[in-house]
Short mmCIF file of the N, C-alpha and C atoms (twelve columns), coordinates in Angstrom:
data_MODEL
# 
_entry.id   MODEL 
# 
loop_
_atom_site.group_PDB 
_atom_site.id 
_atom_site.type_symbol 
_atom_site.label_atom_id 
_atom_site.label_alt_id 
_atom_site.label_comp_id 
_atom_site.label_asym_id 
_atom_site.label_seq_id 
_atom_site.Cartn_x 
_atom_site.Cartn_y 
_atom_site.Cartn_z 
_atom_site.pdbx_PDB_model_num 
ATOM 1   N N  . UNK A 1  1.144   -0.950 -0.126  1 
ATOM 2   C CA . UNK A 1  0.083   0.307  -0.026  1 
ATOM 3   C C  . UNK A 1  0.609   1.793  0.022   1 
ATOM 4   N N  . UNK A 2  0.439   2.342  -0.570  1 
ATOM 5   C CA . UNK A 2  1.110   3.602  -0.681  1 
ATOM 6   C C  . UNK A 2  1.077   4.563  0.322   1 
ATOM 7   N N  . UNK A 3  2.042   5.342  0.856   1 
ATOM 8   C CA . UNK A 3  2.158   5.865  1.901   1 
ATOM 9   C C  . UNK A 3  1.357   6.903  1.842   1 
ATOM 10  N N  . UNK A 4  0.929   7.241  0.135   1 
ATOM 11  C CA . UNK A 4  0.146   8.323  0.125   1 
ATOM 12  C C  . UNK A 4  -1.307  7.810  -0.170  1 
ATOM 13  N N  . UNK A 5  -1.714  6.818  0.660   1 
ATOM 14  C CA . UNK A 5  -3.059  6.320  0.190   1 
ATOM 15  C C  . UNK A 5  -4.197  7.620  0.528   1 
ATOM 16  N N  . UNK A 6  -4.598  8.247  0.799   1 
ATOM 17  C CA . UNK A 6  -4.970  9.194  1.370   1 
ATOM 18  C C  . UNK A 6  -5.268  10.463 0.137   1 
ATOM 19  N N  . UNK A 7  -3.759  10.286 -0.261  1 
ATOM 20  C CA . UNK A 7  -4.057  11.560 -1.759  1 
ATOM 21  C C  . UNK A 7  -4.847  10.941 -2.974  1 
ATOM 22  N N  . UNK A 8  -5.469  11.660 -3.322  1 
ATOM 23  C CA . UNK A 8  -5.779  10.754 -4.876  1 
ATOM 24  C C  . UNK A 8  -5.086  11.855 -6.467  1 
ATOM 25  N N  . UNK A 9  -4.899  11.159 -7.407  1 
ATOM 26  C CA . UNK A 9  -4.795  12.105 -8.701  1 
ATOM 27  C C  . UNK A 9  -6.782  13.497 -8.499  1 
ATOM 28  N N  . UNK A 10 -5.903  14.288 -9.082  1 
ATOM 29  C CA . UNK A 10 -6.217  15.255 -9.261  1 
ATOM 30  C C  . UNK A 10 -6.685  16.068 -7.488  1 
ATOM 31  N N  . UNK A 11 -5.914  16.156 -6.655  1 
ATOM 32  C CA . UNK A 11 -6.509  16.636 -5.461  1 
ATOM 33  C C  . UNK A 11 -5.446  17.547 -5.262  1 
ATOM 34  N N  . UNK A 12 -6.389  18.526 -5.229  1 
ATOM 35  C CA . UNK A 12 -5.050  20.118 -4.445  1 
ATOM 36  C C  . UNK A 12 -4.073  19.186 -3.190  1 
ATOM 37  N N  . UNK A 13 -3.080  20.020 -3.068  1 
ATOM 38  C CA . UNK A 13 -2.264  19.791 -1.616  1 
ATOM 39  C C  . UNK A 13 -2.023  20.957 -2.026  1 
ATOM 40  N N  . UNK A 14 -0.998  20.691 -0.521  1 
ATOM 41  C CA . UNK A 14 0.323   22.113 -0.691  1 
ATOM 42  C C  . UNK A 14 1.579   20.844 0.285   1 
ATOM 43  N N  . UNK A 15 2.193   20.782 -0.372  1 
ATOM 44  C CA . UNK A 15 4.007   20.550 0.262   1 
ATOM 45  C C  . UNK A 15 4.553   21.143 0.739   1 
ATOM 46  N N  . UNK A 16 5.239   20.626 2.013   1 
ATOM 47  C CA . UNK A 16 6.633   20.929 2.522   1 
ATOM 48  C C  . UNK A 16 7.785   20.364 2.597   1 
ATOM 49  N N  . UNK A 17 8.599   21.343 2.079   1 
ATOM 50  C CA . UNK A 17 10.171  20.487 2.068   1 
ATOM 51  C C  . UNK A 17 11.460  21.268 2.276   1 
ATOM 52  N N  . UNK A 18 12.085  21.041 3.121   1 
ATOM 53  C CA . UNK A 18 13.491  21.914 2.870   1 
ATOM 54  C C  . UNK A 18 13.165  23.539 2.763   1 
ATOM 55  N N  . UNK A 19 12.127  23.881 4.145   1 
ATOM 56  C CA . UNK A 19 11.629  25.294 3.726   1 
ATOM 57  C C  . UNK A 19 10.714  26.192 2.591   1 
ATOM 58  N N  . UNK A 20 10.834  24.948 1.865   1 
ATOM 59  C CA . UNK A 20 9.947   25.701 0.681   1 
ATOM 60  C C  . UNK A 20 8.157   24.615 0.433   1 
ATOM 61  N N  . UNK A 21 7.497   25.800 0.064   1 
ATOM 62  C CA . UNK A 21 5.987   25.875 -0.270  1 
ATOM 63  C C  . UNK A 21 5.715   25.640 -1.167  1 
ATOM 64  N N  . UNK A 22 4.545   24.021 -1.557  1 
ATOM 65  C CA . UNK A 22 4.476   23.623 -3.113  1 
ATOM 66  C C  . UNK A 22 2.945   23.774 -3.021  1 
ATOM 67  N N  . UNK A 23 2.058   24.375 -3.423  1 
ATOM 68  C CA . UNK A 23 0.746   24.244 -4.218  1 
ATOM 69  C C  . UNK A 23 0.139   23.839 -5.821  1 
ATOM 70  N N  . UNK A 24 -0.055  22.469 -5.500  1 
ATOM 71  C CA . UNK A 24 -0.949  22.011 -7.125  1 
ATOM 72  C C  . UNK A 24 -1.910  21.116 -7.351  1 
ATOM 73  N N  . UNK A 25 -1.653  20.738 -8.007  1 
ATOM 74  C CA . UNK A 25 -2.410  19.553 -8.685  1 
ATOM 75  C C  . UNK A 25 -2.075  18.000 -8.751  1 
ATOM 76  N N  . UNK A 26 -1.920  17.335 -7.912  1 
ATOM 77  C CA . UNK A 26 -1.435  16.041 -7.994  1 
ATOM 78  C C  . UNK A 26 -1.405  15.253 -9.568  1 
ATOM 79  N N  . UNK A 27 -0.320  14.834 -10.311 1 
ATOM 80  C CA . UNK A 27 -0.621  14.223 -11.619 1 
ATOM 81  C C  . UNK A 27 -0.686  12.931 -11.404 1 
ATOM 82  N N  . UNK A 28 1.065   12.385 -10.578 1 
ATOM 83  C CA . UNK A 28 1.033   10.280 -10.734 1 
ATOM 84  C C  . UNK A 28 1.307   10.748 -8.909  1 
ATOM 85  N N  . UNK A 29 1.368   9.157  -8.375  1 
ATOM 86  C CA . UNK A 29 0.935   8.915  -7.197  1 
ATOM 87  C C  . UNK A 29 2.184   7.585  -7.177  1 
ATOM 88  N N  . UNK A 30 3.278   7.321  -6.653  1 
ATOM 89  C CA . UNK A 30 3.428   6.290  -6.188  1 
ATOM 90  C C  . UNK A 30 3.961   5.486  -4.758  1 
ATOM 91  N N  . UNK A 31 4.580   4.203  -5.468  1 
ATOM 92  C CA . UNK A 31 4.448   3.941  -3.679  1 
ATOM 93  C C  . UNK A 31 5.754   4.707  -3.002  1 
ATOM 94  N N  . UNK A 32 6.650   5.357  -3.488  1 
ATOM 95  C CA . UNK A 32 7.292   6.713  -2.818  1 
ATOM 96  C C  . UNK A 32 7.245   7.831  -3.201  1 
ATOM 97  N N  . UNK A 33 6.407   7.667  -3.930  1 
ATOM 98  C CA . UNK A 33 6.760   9.492  -4.915  1 
ATOM 99  C C  . UNK A 33 5.856   10.763 -5.213  1 
ATOM 100 N N  . UNK A 34 5.068   11.058 -5.476  1 
ATOM 101 C CA . UNK A 34 4.031   12.485 -5.499  1 
ATOM 102 C C  . UNK A 34 4.925   13.313 -6.772  1 
ATOM 103 N N  . UNK A 35 4.594   12.708 -7.714  1 
ATOM 104 C CA . UNK A 35 4.185   14.535 -8.415  1 
ATOM 105 C C  . UNK A 35 2.679   15.509 -8.547  1 
ATOM 106 N N  . UNK A 36 3.319   16.770 -8.334  1 
ATOM 107 C CA . UNK A 36 2.576   17.673 -8.463  1 
ATOM 108 C C  . UNK A 36 2.591   18.709 -10.115 1 
ATOM 109 N N  . UNK A 37 0.721   19.297 -10.436 1 
ATOM 110 C CA . UNK A 37 1.171   20.616 -11.534 1 
ATOM 111 C C  . UNK A 37 0.895   21.318 -11.053 1 
ATOM 112 N N  . UNK A 38 2.563   22.685 -10.384 1 
ATOM 113 C CA . UNK A 38 1.992   23.787 -9.573  1 
ATOM 114 C C  . UNK A 38 0.941   25.156 -10.591 1 
ATOM 115 N N  . UNK A 39 0.791   26.470 -10.164 1 
ATOM 116 C CA . UNK A 39 0.033   26.860 -10.696 1 
ATOM 117 C C  . UNK A 39 1.383   27.924 -11.704 1 
ATOM 118 N N  . UNK A 40 2.563   27.411 -11.954 1 
ATOM 119 C CA . UNK A 40 3.229   28.669 -11.569 1 
ATOM 120 C C  . UNK A 40 3.573   27.420 -13.493 1 
ATOM 121 N N  . UNK A 41 3.009   26.150 -13.856 1 
ATOM 122 C CA . UNK A 41 3.002   25.341 -14.608 1 
ATOM 123 C C  . UNK A 41 4.511   24.474 -14.723 1 
ATOM 124 N N  . UNK A 42 4.847   24.269 -13.551 1 
ATOM 125 C CA . UNK A 42 5.627   23.176 -12.987 1 
ATOM 126 C C  . UNK A 42 5.344   21.503 -12.725 1 
ATOM 127 N N  . UNK A 43 5.655   20.785 -12.819 1 
ATOM 128 C CA . UNK A 43 5.804   19.998 -12.578 1 
ATOM 129 C C  . UNK A 43 7.176   19.005 -11.663 1 
ATOM 130 N N  . UNK A 44 6.799   18.923 -10.066 1 
ATOM 131 C CA . UNK A 44 7.391   19.425 -9.279  1 
ATOM 132 C C  . UNK A 44 6.916   17.418 -8.482  1 
ATOM 133 N N  . UNK A 45 8.728   16.822 -8.337  1 
ATOM 134 C CA . UNK A 45 8.084   15.263 -7.727  1 
ATOM 135 C C  . UNK A 45 8.810   15.396 -6.691  1 
ATOM 136 N N  . UNK A 46 8.220   14.778 -5.811  1 
ATOM 137 C CA . UNK A 46 8.671   14.467 -4.111  1 
ATOM 138 C C  . UNK A 46 8.979   13.074 -3.765  1 
ATOM 139 N N  . UNK A 47 10.213  12.693 -3.662  1 
ATOM 140 C CA . UNK A 47 10.393  11.397 -3.286  1 
ATOM 141 C C  . UNK A 47 9.384   11.537 -1.684  1 
ATOM 142 N N  . UNK A 48 9.018   10.730 -0.991  1 
ATOM 143 C CA . UNK A 48 8.053   10.351 0.636   1 
ATOM 144 C C  . UNK A 48 9.072   10.916 1.487   1 
ATOM 145 N N  . UNK A 49 10.502  10.650 1.602   1 
ATOM 146 C CA . UNK A 49 11.212  10.843 2.069   1 
ATOM 147 C C  . UNK A 49 12.055  13.157 2.005   1 
ATOM 148 N N  . UNK A 50 11.596  13.176 1.414   1 
ATOM 149 C CA . UNK A 50 11.422  14.946 1.382   1 
ATOM 150 C C  . UNK A 50 10.684  15.901 1.664   1 
ATOM 151 N N  . UNK A 51 9.476   15.005 1.797   1 
ATOM 152 C CA . UNK A 51 8.431   16.306 2.189   1 
ATOM 153 C C  . UNK A 51 8.499   15.891 3.997   1 
ATOM 154 N N  . UNK A 52 8.268   17.219 4.247   1 
ATOM 155 C CA . UNK A 52 8.263   17.377 5.810   1 
ATOM 156 C C  . UNK A 52 6.434   17.752 6.180   1 
ATOM 157 N N  . UNK A 53 5.954   18.105 5.094   1 
ATOM 158 C CA . UNK A 53 4.320   18.287 5.544   1 
ATOM 159 C C  . UNK A 53 3.685   17.888 4.054   1 
ATOM 160 N N  . UNK A 54 2.375   17.314 4.525   1 
ATOM 161 C CA . UNK A 54 1.803   17.582 3.139   1 
ATOM 162 C C  . UNK A 54 0.024   17.618 4.182   1 
ATOM 163 N N  . UNK A 55 -0.459  19.052 2.760   1 
ATOM 164 C CA . UNK A 55 -2.106  18.417 3.484   1 
ATOM 165 C C  . UNK A 55 -2.763  18.826 2.014   1 
ATOM 166 N N  . UNK A 56 -3.891  18.272 1.896   1 
ATOM 167 C CA . UNK A 56 -5.084  18.374 1.049   1 
ATOM 168 C C  . UNK A 56 -5.872  19.388 1.043   1 
ATOM 169 N N  . UNK A 57 -5.844  20.532 0.003   1 
ATOM 170 C CA . UNK A 57 -7.116  21.768 -0.136  1 
ATOM 171 C C  . UNK A 57 -8.267  20.616 -0.423  1 
ATOM 172 N N  . UNK A 58 -9.156  21.010 0.675   1 
ATOM 173 C CA . UNK A 58 -11.238 20.438 0.367   1 
ATOM 174 C C  . UNK A 58 -11.711 21.877 0.250   1 
ATOM 175 N N  . UNK A 59 -12.351 21.570 -1.223  1 
ATOM 176 C CA . UNK A 59 -12.796 23.207 -1.541  1 
ATOM 177 C C  . UNK A 59 -14.014 23.161 -0.170  1 
ATOM 178 N N  . UNK A 60 -14.037 24.485 0.152   1 
ATOM 179 C CA . UNK A 60 -15.597 25.083 0.343   1 
ATOM 180 C C  . UNK A 60 -16.702 24.636 0.139   1 
ATOM 181 N N  . UNK A 61 -16.989 24.260 1.691   1 
ATOM 182 C CA . UNK A 61 -18.706 23.743 1.367   1 
ATOM 183 C C  . UNK A 61 -18.949 24.808 1.734   1 
ATOM 184 N N  . UNK A 62 -20.501 24.881 0.159   1 
ATOM 185 C CA . UNK A 62 -20.930 26.151 0.092   1 
ATOM 186 C C  . UNK A 62 -22.456 27.034 0.838   1 
# 
């Protein structure tokens, strides 16, 4: 089972690593890595050991 079991493709996430915060959309999920597409049109891939914090952004309820 993946360590990203609560994260799904197309989830909006915040990733913190090495004092850097990245917000984007999950594009791929692997056993030990997560790739997100950011608002500035970049693709960032993080290894599980490099992620300090990971949060899933939830859409506000109307």
